[in-house]
Coordinates of C-alpha atoms and ligand atoms in Angstrom, one line a residue:
M1 CA 23.8 -40.4 9.8
M2 CA 25.7 -40.9 6.6
S3 CA 27.9 -38.1 5.5
A4 CA 28.9 -37.5 2.0
A5 CA 30.0 -34.5 -0.1
P6 CA 27.4 -33.3 -2.5
V7 CA 27.8 -35.1 -5.8
L8 CA 27.8 -31.8 -7.6
P9 CA 29.5 -29.0 -5.7
D10 CA 27.9 -25.6 -6.1
P11 CA 30.4 -24.0 -8.6
S12 CA 30.1 -27.0 -10.9
R13 CA 26.4 -27.0 -10.4
R14 CA 26.1 -23.4 -11.5
R15 CA 28.2 -24.3 -14.7
V16 CA 25.9 -27.2 -15.4
L17 CA 22.8 -25.2 -14.8
G18 CA 24.1 -22.5 -17.0
A19 CA 24.5 -25.0 -19.7
L20 CA 21.0 -26.3 -19.1
G21 CA 19.7 -22.8 -19.3
A22 CA 21.5 -22.2 -22.5
A23 CA 19.9 -25.3 -23.8
G24 CA 16.5 -24.0 -22.8
L25 CA 16.1 -26.6 -20.1
A26 CA 16.3 -24.4 -17.1
G27 CA 13.2 -24.6 -14.9
T28 CA 12.0 -27.9 -16.2
V29 CA 13.6 -30.3 -13.8
P30 CA 14.3 -29.7 -10.1
F31 CA 18.0 -29.9 -9.2
V32 CA 19.1 -33.4 -8.4
R33 CA 21.6 -33.9 -5.6
A34 CA 21.9 -37.6 -6.2
G35 CA 23.6 -39.5 -3.3
T36 CA 23.5 -36.5 -0.9
R37 CA 22.4 -37.8 2.5
R38 CA 23.8 -35.2 4.8
P39 CA 21.3 -32.9 6.4
L40 CA 20.9 -29.8 4.3
G41 CA 22.8 -26.7 5.5
V42 CA 20.4 -23.8 6.2
A43 CA 21.4 -20.1 6.5
L44 CA 19.0 -17.9 8.4
V45 CA 18.8 -14.4 6.9
G46 CA 17.7 -11.9 9.6
L47 CA 18.3 -12.8 13.2
G48 CA 15.3 -11.2 14.9
Y49 CA 12.6 -12.7 17.1
Y50 CA 11.4 -15.5 14.8
S51 CA 14.9 -16.7 13.9
R52 CA 16.3 -16.5 17.4
D53 CA 13.4 -17.9 19.4
L54 CA 11.8 -20.3 17.0
L55 CA 13.8 -21.3 14.0
A56 CA 17.2 -21.7 15.5
P57 CA 15.9 -23.9 18.3
A58 CA 13.8 -25.9 15.8
L59 CA 16.9 -26.5 13.7
Q60 CA 18.4 -28.3 16.7
M61 CA 15.4 -30.7 16.5
T62 CA 15.4 -31.4 12.7
K63 CA 16.7 -34.5 11.1
H64 CA 17.1 -33.4 7.5
C65 CA 18.5 -29.9 7.9
R66 CA 20.7 -28.0 10.3
L67 CA 21.7 -24.5 11.0
A68 CA 24.9 -23.9 9.1
G69 CA 25.1 -20.2 8.5
I70 CA 23.8 -16.8 9.4
V71 CA 23.3 -13.5 7.4
T72 CA 22.9 -10.4 9.5
G73 CA 23.2 -6.6 9.4
T74 CA 24.0 -6.5 13.1
P75 CA 27.7 -7.4 13.8
A76 CA 27.0 -7.4 17.6
K77 CA 24.8 -10.6 17.2
V78 CA 27.4 -12.6 15.4
E79 CA 29.6 -13.9 18.3
E80 CA 26.7 -15.1 20.4
W81 CA 25.1 -17.0 17.4
Q82 CA 28.5 -18.5 16.4
R83 CA 29.1 -19.7 19.9
R84 CA 25.6 -21.0 20.5
H85 CA 25.3 -22.8 17.2
A86 CA 28.9 -23.7 16.3
I87 CA 28.8 -21.6 13.2
P88 CA 32.2 -21.2 11.6
D89 CA 33.5 -17.8 10.4
R90 CA 33.3 -18.9 6.7
N91 CA 29.5 -19.2 7.1
V92 CA 28.8 -15.8 8.5
Y93 CA 27.6 -13.0 6.1
D94 CA 26.5 -9.5 6.2
Y95 CA 23.8 -8.2 3.8
A96 CA 26.3 -6.6 1.5
G97 CA 28.5 -9.7 1.2
F98 CA 25.6 -12.1 1.1
D99 CA 25.9 -13.0 -2.6
R100 CA 29.3 -14.7 -1.9
I101 CA 27.2 -17.5 -0.4
A102 CA 27.0 -18.8 -3.9
D103 CA 30.5 -20.3 -3.4
N104 CA 29.7 -21.9 0.0
P105 CA 29.0 -25.6 -0.3
D106 CA 27.9 -25.7 3.4
I107 CA 24.8 -23.8 2.6
D108 CA 22.0 -25.5 0.6
V109 CA 19.1 -23.4 1.7
V110 CA 18.6 -19.7 2.5
Y111 CA 15.7 -19.0 4.9
I112 CA 14.5 -15.4 4.6
V113 CA 13.3 -14.2 8.0
L114 CA 13.4 -10.4 7.3
P115 CA 10.8 -7.7 7.4
N116 CA 8.3 -8.3 4.6
H117 CA 9.6 -5.7 2.1
L118 CA 12.9 -7.6 2.0
H119 CA 11.5 -11.0 1.1
K120 CA 11.6 -10.3 -2.7
P121 CA 15.1 -8.8 -3.0
F122 CA 16.7 -11.5 -0.8
T123 CA 14.8 -14.3 -2.6
L124 CA 16.1 -13.0 -5.9
R125 CA 19.7 -12.8 -4.6
A126 CA 19.5 -16.3 -2.9
A127 CA 18.1 -17.9 -6.1
A128 CA 20.8 -16.2 -8.2
A129 CA 23.4 -17.7 -5.8
G130 CA 22.0 -21.1 -6.6
K131 CA 20.5 -21.7 -3.2
H132 CA 17.1 -23.2 -2.4
V133 CA 14.9 -20.6 -0.8
W134 CA 12.5 -20.8 2.2
C135 CA 10.7 -17.5 2.7
E136 CA 8.6 -16.4 5.6
K137 CA 5.0 -15.3 5.3
P138 CA 3.7 -13.1 3.9
M139 CA 5.6 -14.1 0.8
A140 CA 5.9 -10.6 -0.5
L141 CA 4.2 -7.2 -0.6
D142 CA 2.1 -8.0 -3.7
A143 CA 1.4 -10.6 -6.4
T144 CA 3.8 -9.0 -8.8
E145 CA 6.7 -9.4 -6.4
A146 CA 5.6 -13.0 -5.6
R147 CA 5.5 -13.8 -9.3
A148 CA 9.1 -12.4 -9.8
M149 CA 10.3 -14.6 -6.9
I150 CA 8.7 -17.7 -8.4
D151 CA 10.2 -16.9 -11.8
A152 CA 13.6 -16.3 -10.3
C153 CA 13.6 -19.6 -8.4
R154 CA 12.4 -21.5 -11.5
H155 CA 15.0 -19.8 -13.7
H156 CA 17.8 -20.7 -11.3
R157 CA 16.3 -24.2 -10.7
V158 CA 16.0 -23.9 -7.0
Q159 CA 13.0 -24.7 -4.8
L160 CA 10.9 -22.0 -3.2
A161 CA 8.9 -22.8 -0.1
I162 CA 6.8 -20.4 2.0
G163 CA 6.8 -20.6 5.8
Y164 CA 3.1 -21.3 6.2
R165 CA 3.8 -23.6 9.2
M166 CA 0.1 -24.3 9.8
Q167 CA -0.1 -26.3 6.6
H168 CA 2.4 -28.7 8.3
E169 CA 0.3 -29.0 11.5
P170 CA -1.7 -32.3 11.7
N171 CA -5.0 -30.9 12.9
T172 CA -4.9 -28.3 10.2
Q173 CA -4.1 -31.0 7.7
A174 CA -7.1 -32.9 8.9
V175 CA -9.3 -29.9 8.3
M176 CA -7.7 -29.3 4.9
A177 CA -8.6 -32.8 3.9
L178 CA -12.3 -32.1 4.6
A179 CA -12.3 -29.7 1.7
T180 CA -12.1 -32.8 -0.5
S181 CA -13.9 -35.5 1.4
R182 CA -16.9 -33.2 2.4
P183 CA -18.4 -35.4 5.1
F184 CA -20.8 -32.7 6.1
G185 CA -22.2 -32.0 2.6
P186 CA -21.7 -28.9 0.6
L187 CA -19.7 -26.1 2.2
Q188 CA -21.8 -22.9 2.8
R189 CA -19.9 -20.5 4.9
I190 CA -16.4 -20.0 6.4
R191 CA -15.2 -17.8 9.2
A192 CA -11.5 -17.2 9.7
E193 CA -10.2 -14.7 12.2
A194 CA -6.6 -14.2 13.4
G195 CA -5.4 -11.3 15.5
F196 CA -4.1 -10.2 18.8
H197 CA -4.1 -7.1 20.9
G198 CA -0.6 -5.5 20.9
F199 CA 1.6 -2.5 20.3
D200 CA 0.3 -0.6 23.4
G201 CA 3.0 1.9 24.1
A202 CA 4.7 1.1 20.9
S203 CA 7.8 3.3 20.4
G204 CA 10.9 3.4 18.3
D205 CA 11.4 1.8 15.0
N206 CA 8.9 -1.1 14.5
W207 CA 8.7 -2.3 10.9
R208 CA 5.3 -3.9 11.7
L209 CA 3.9 -0.3 11.9
D210 CA 5.7 0.9 8.8
P211 CA 3.8 0.9 5.5
A212 CA 7.0 0.9 3.5
R213 CA 8.3 -2.3 5.1
G214 CA 5.1 -4.3 4.8
G215 CA 3.6 -3.4 8.2
G216 CA 0.0 -3.8 9.3
A217 CA -2.3 -6.5 10.6
M218 CA -3.3 -7.9 7.2
Y219 CA 0.3 -8.7 6.1
D220 CA 1.1 -10.1 9.5
M221 CA -1.9 -12.1 10.9
G222 CA -4.4 -11.6 8.1
V223 CA -2.5 -14.0 5.8
Y224 CA -3.3 -16.8 8.3
A225 CA -7.1 -16.0 8.0
L226 CA -6.8 -15.7 4.2
N227 CA -4.8 -18.8 3.8
A228 CA -7.1 -20.8 6.1
A229 CA -10.2 -19.6 4.2
R230 CA -8.6 -20.8 0.9
Y231 CA -7.6 -24.2 2.3
T232 CA -10.9 -24.7 3.9
A233 CA -12.8 -23.8 0.7
G234 CA -10.5 -25.9 -1.4
T235 CA -11.1 -23.5 -4.2
E236 CA -10.0 -20.0 -5.2
P237 CA -12.0 -16.9 -4.3
I238 CA -13.5 -15.0 -7.2
A239 CA -14.2 -11.6 -5.5
V240 CA -13.6 -9.8 -2.3
T241 CA -14.9 -6.8 -0.2
A242 CA -12.8 -5.4 2.6
T243 CA -12.8 -2.6 5.1
S244 CA -9.8 -1.4 7.0
S245 CA -10.0 0.5 10.3
I246 CA -7.8 2.1 12.9
Q247 CA -8.9 2.3 16.5
R248 CA -5.6 3.8 17.9
P249 CA -4.5 6.4 15.4
E250 CA -1.6 7.4 17.6
I251 CA 0.0 4.0 16.9
F252 CA -1.2 3.0 13.5
R253 CA -0.4 5.5 10.7
G254 CA -0.7 4.3 7.2
V255 CA -1.1 0.7 8.1
D256 CA -4.3 -1.3 9.0
E257 CA -4.9 -2.1 12.6
T258 CA -8.0 -4.2 11.8
M259 CA -9.1 -5.6 8.4
R260 CA -12.4 -7.3 7.8
F261 CA -12.8 -9.0 4.5
R262 CA -15.4 -11.2 2.8
L263 CA -14.2 -13.7 0.1
E264 CA -16.7 -15.0 -2.4
F265 CA -16.0 -18.5 -3.7
P266 CA -17.7 -20.3 -6.5
D267 CA -21.1 -21.9 -5.8
G268 CA -22.1 -19.1 -3.4
V269 CA -19.7 -20.1 -0.6
T270 CA -18.5 -17.1 1.4
A271 CA -15.7 -16.6 3.9
D272 CA -16.0 -13.8 6.5
C273 CA -12.6 -13.1 7.7
A274 CA -10.9 -10.7 10.1
T275 CA -7.5 -9.8 11.4
S276 CA -6.4 -7.3 13.9
F277 CA -3.5 -5.9 16.0
G278 CA -6.1 -4.5 18.4
E279 CA -8.3 -7.5 19.1
N280 CA -7.6 -11.1 20.2
M281 CA -9.2 -13.5 17.7
N282 CA -8.2 -17.0 16.6
R283 CA -10.9 -19.2 15.1
L284 CA -11.6 -21.1 11.9
R285 CA -15.1 -22.5 11.3
A286 CA -16.8 -24.1 8.4
E287 CA -20.6 -24.3 8.1
C288 CA -21.8 -27.0 5.8
A289 CA -25.3 -28.2 4.7
E290 CA -25.2 -31.1 7.1
G291 CA -22.9 -30.0 9.9
W292 CA -19.9 -27.9 10.9
Y293 CA -16.3 -28.1 12.0
E294 CA -13.9 -25.7 13.6
L295 CA -10.4 -25.1 15.0
S296 CA -9.8 -22.7 17.8
P297 CA -7.1 -21.8 18.1
F298 CA -6.3 -22.5 14.4
Q299 CA -3.1 -20.4 14.4
A300 CA -0.8 -21.1 17.3
Y301 CA 2.7 -22.4 17.9
E302 CA 1.1 -25.3 19.8
G303 CA -2.3 -26.5 21.0
V304 CA -4.2 -26.2 17.7
R305 CA -7.4 -28.0 18.3
G306 CA -11.0 -28.3 17.3
E307 CA -14.2 -30.3 16.9
A308 CA -16.9 -31.1 14.5
S309 CA -20.7 -31.5 14.6
D310 CA -20.4 -35.3 14.4
G311 CA -18.4 -35.4 17.6
R312 CA -15.0 -35.9 16.0
R313 CA -12.1 -34.0 17.6
F314 CA -9.0 -32.5 16.2
D315 CA -6.6 -32.8 19.0
V316 CA -3.4 -34.4 17.7
A317 CA -0.4 -33.1 19.6
I318 CA 3.0 -32.9 18.0
G319 CA 5.0 -31.7 21.0
A320 CA 6.1 -28.4 22.5
T321 CA 7.2 -25.4 20.6
P322 CA 9.1 -25.3 18.2
A323 CA 7.9 -28.7 17.0
Q324 CA 5.8 -27.1 14.2
Q325 CA 8.8 -25.2 12.8
A326 CA 10.9 -28.4 13.0
R327 CA 8.2 -30.3 11.1
Q328 CA 8.0 -27.6 8.5
M329 CA 11.7 -27.4 7.9
D330 CA 12.2 -31.2 7.8
A331 CA 9.3 -31.6 5.3
D332 CA 10.8 -28.8 3.1
A333 CA 14.3 -30.3 3.4
L334 CA 13.0 -33.7 2.4
A335 CA 11.2 -32.2 -0.6
I336 CA 14.6 -30.9 -1.7
L337 CA 16.4 -34.1 -1.0
E338 CA 13.8 -36.3 -2.7
H339 CA 13.3 -33.9 -5.6
R340 CA 9.6 -33.3 -4.9
P341 CA 7.8 -30.0 -4.8
P342 CA 7.5 -28.6 -1.3
R343 CA 4.1 -28.7 0.5
V344 CA 3.7 -24.9 0.4
P345 CA 5.4 -23.8 -2.8
G346 CA 5.8 -20.2 -4.0
E347 CA 2.6 -20.6 -6.1
E348 CA 0.6 -21.0 -2.9
G349 CA 2.1 -17.7 -1.5
W350 CA 1.3 -16.0 -4.8
R351 CA -2.4 -17.2 -4.7
D352 CA -2.7 -15.4 -1.3
M353 CA -0.9 -12.3 -2.6
R354 CA -3.3 -11.8 -5.5
V355 CA -6.2 -12.0 -3.1
L356 CA -4.4 -9.7 -0.7
D357 CA -4.0 -7.2 -3.6
A358 CA -7.7 -7.3 -4.1
I359 CA -8.4 -6.9 -0.3
F360 CA -6.2 -3.8 -0.2
A361 CA -7.8 -2.4 -3.4
S362 CA -11.3 -2.9 -1.9
A363 CA -10.4 -1.4 1.4
R364 CA -8.9 1.7 -0.4
D365 CA -12.1 2.0 -2.4
G366 CA -14.3 2.0 0.7
G367 CA -15.3 -1.6 0.6
A368 CA -16.1 -1.9 -3.1
R369 CA -16.4 -5.4 -4.5
V370 CA -13.2 -6.3 -6.3
E371 CA -13.2 -9.3 -8.7
I372 CA -10.1 -11.5 -8.7
G373 CA -9.0 -12.1 -12.2
Ligands
NAD401 P1 12.0 -9.0 13.9 O1 11.8 -7.5 13.8 O2 12.1 -9.6 15.2 O3 13.3 -9.4 13.1 C1 13.6 -8.8 11.8 C2 15.1 -8.9 11.6 O4 15.4 -8.2 10.4 C3 15.9 -8.2 12.7 O5 17.0 -9.0 13.0 C4 16.4 -6.9 12.0 O6 17.7 -6.5 12.4 C5 16.5 -7.3 10.5 N1 16.3 -6.2 9.6 C6 17.0 -6.1 8.4 N2 16.7 -5.0 7.7 C7 15.7 -4.4 8.5 C8 14.9 -3.3 8.3 N3 15.0 -2.5 7.1 N4 14.0 -3.0 9.2 C9 13.9 -3.7 10.3 N5 14.6 -4.9 10.5 C10 15.5 -5.2 9.6 O7 10.9 -9.7 13.0 P2 10.4 -11.2 13.1 O8 9.2 -11.3 14.0 O9 11.5 -12.1 13.3 O10 9.8 -11.4 11.6 C11 10.6 -11.6 10.5 C12 9.7 -12.3 9.4 O11 9.3 -13.5 10.0 C13 8.5 -11.5 9.0 O12 8.3 -11.7 7.6 C14 7.4 -12.2 9.8 O13 6.1 -12.1 9.1 C15 7.8 -13.6 9.9 N6 7.3 -14.3 11.1 C16 6.7 -15.5 10.9 C17 6.2 -16.2 11.9 C18 5.6 -17.5 11.7 O14 5.0 -18.0 12.7 N7 5.7 -18.1 10.6 C19 6.4 -15.6 13.2 C20 7.0 -14.4 13.4 C21 7.5 -13.7 12.3

């Protein structure tokens, strides 16, 4: 591995970008780190389940990026993370001091792995610090937040990629390609369902059950069904109807336990989708005029597989967990290094958020049809 200092260190970079901004050029060209061949330094923000069990181990497998820093509100976690991942003191931040990351040349990318209501504020802060941003799904709480995140990253000339890992998974990519090649004739109907039974005996402070922090099944698992419906259709929905329900009111207060929603796409194509914290479901199916194809499970850390009516199988294996996360981060790192847009840019997250806004509006209105502008 060749190692070289970045051609343009961050403080100089911010001066140059400031000048570009003054010249009206900000947001027109992705930042160029010509000559940089070292793996990008990633700082994980939020050291909960997904960072600890999936992303940090995945960053030990990646070629184009590495775990260089941590940002946490829990001092008790720091020593263990530093020891396990050889993170120097200078690359450890708390939330209040996070903005100083702007002056740290070890950190190229900030990966936001916080509860959903914190995705927007930390994206804005990371972008202002001149760092590329990777942000977990759901991108934000609504489309307005998502747009502000995209605008901030564009303004500060940093990349924004959303952690939709399924779009980096090869069987999913094979199904996505069928939206263009259409070997089974015109698409007619989609079914996309992602959920699990959980939270029995839930107690204490769980942000997934808190409306203010982006809790509920729709934000958590529902975005997989929604995203899959959109990538299977290959077009954008024009209207939605949705109903939300709660089977265990003692656990779910103010957040959806189950959401069922129907998306209407152009040409009469519909997608019947569901998500739940009370029911196991994991299937994506497309019915076409001359056949069908499906993935089940379509949302899993490994073992995504499926088949089609012509006998073809979708069963490419990429290795054990966390291979998907490593693939995603390497692809997103390469996009930065090669000055290309990421596979799943902020705009893709925003497209989901605007549909999600309509889903919540319909559910609030008792299942009324809501058109998506
Ligand atoms: P988690 O609860 O395990 O971790 C959240 C972290 O945020 C904790 O370390 C907690 O201390 C910290 N935090 C900071 N402010 C907080 C606050 N106000 N309330 C609660 N916690 C706070 O959650 P997680 O499962 O790691 O999920 C984090 C993000 O990652 C979410 O956006 C989630 O949707 C996403 N996620 C994605 C995947 C995937 O497959 N792509 C899987 C799991 C989670």
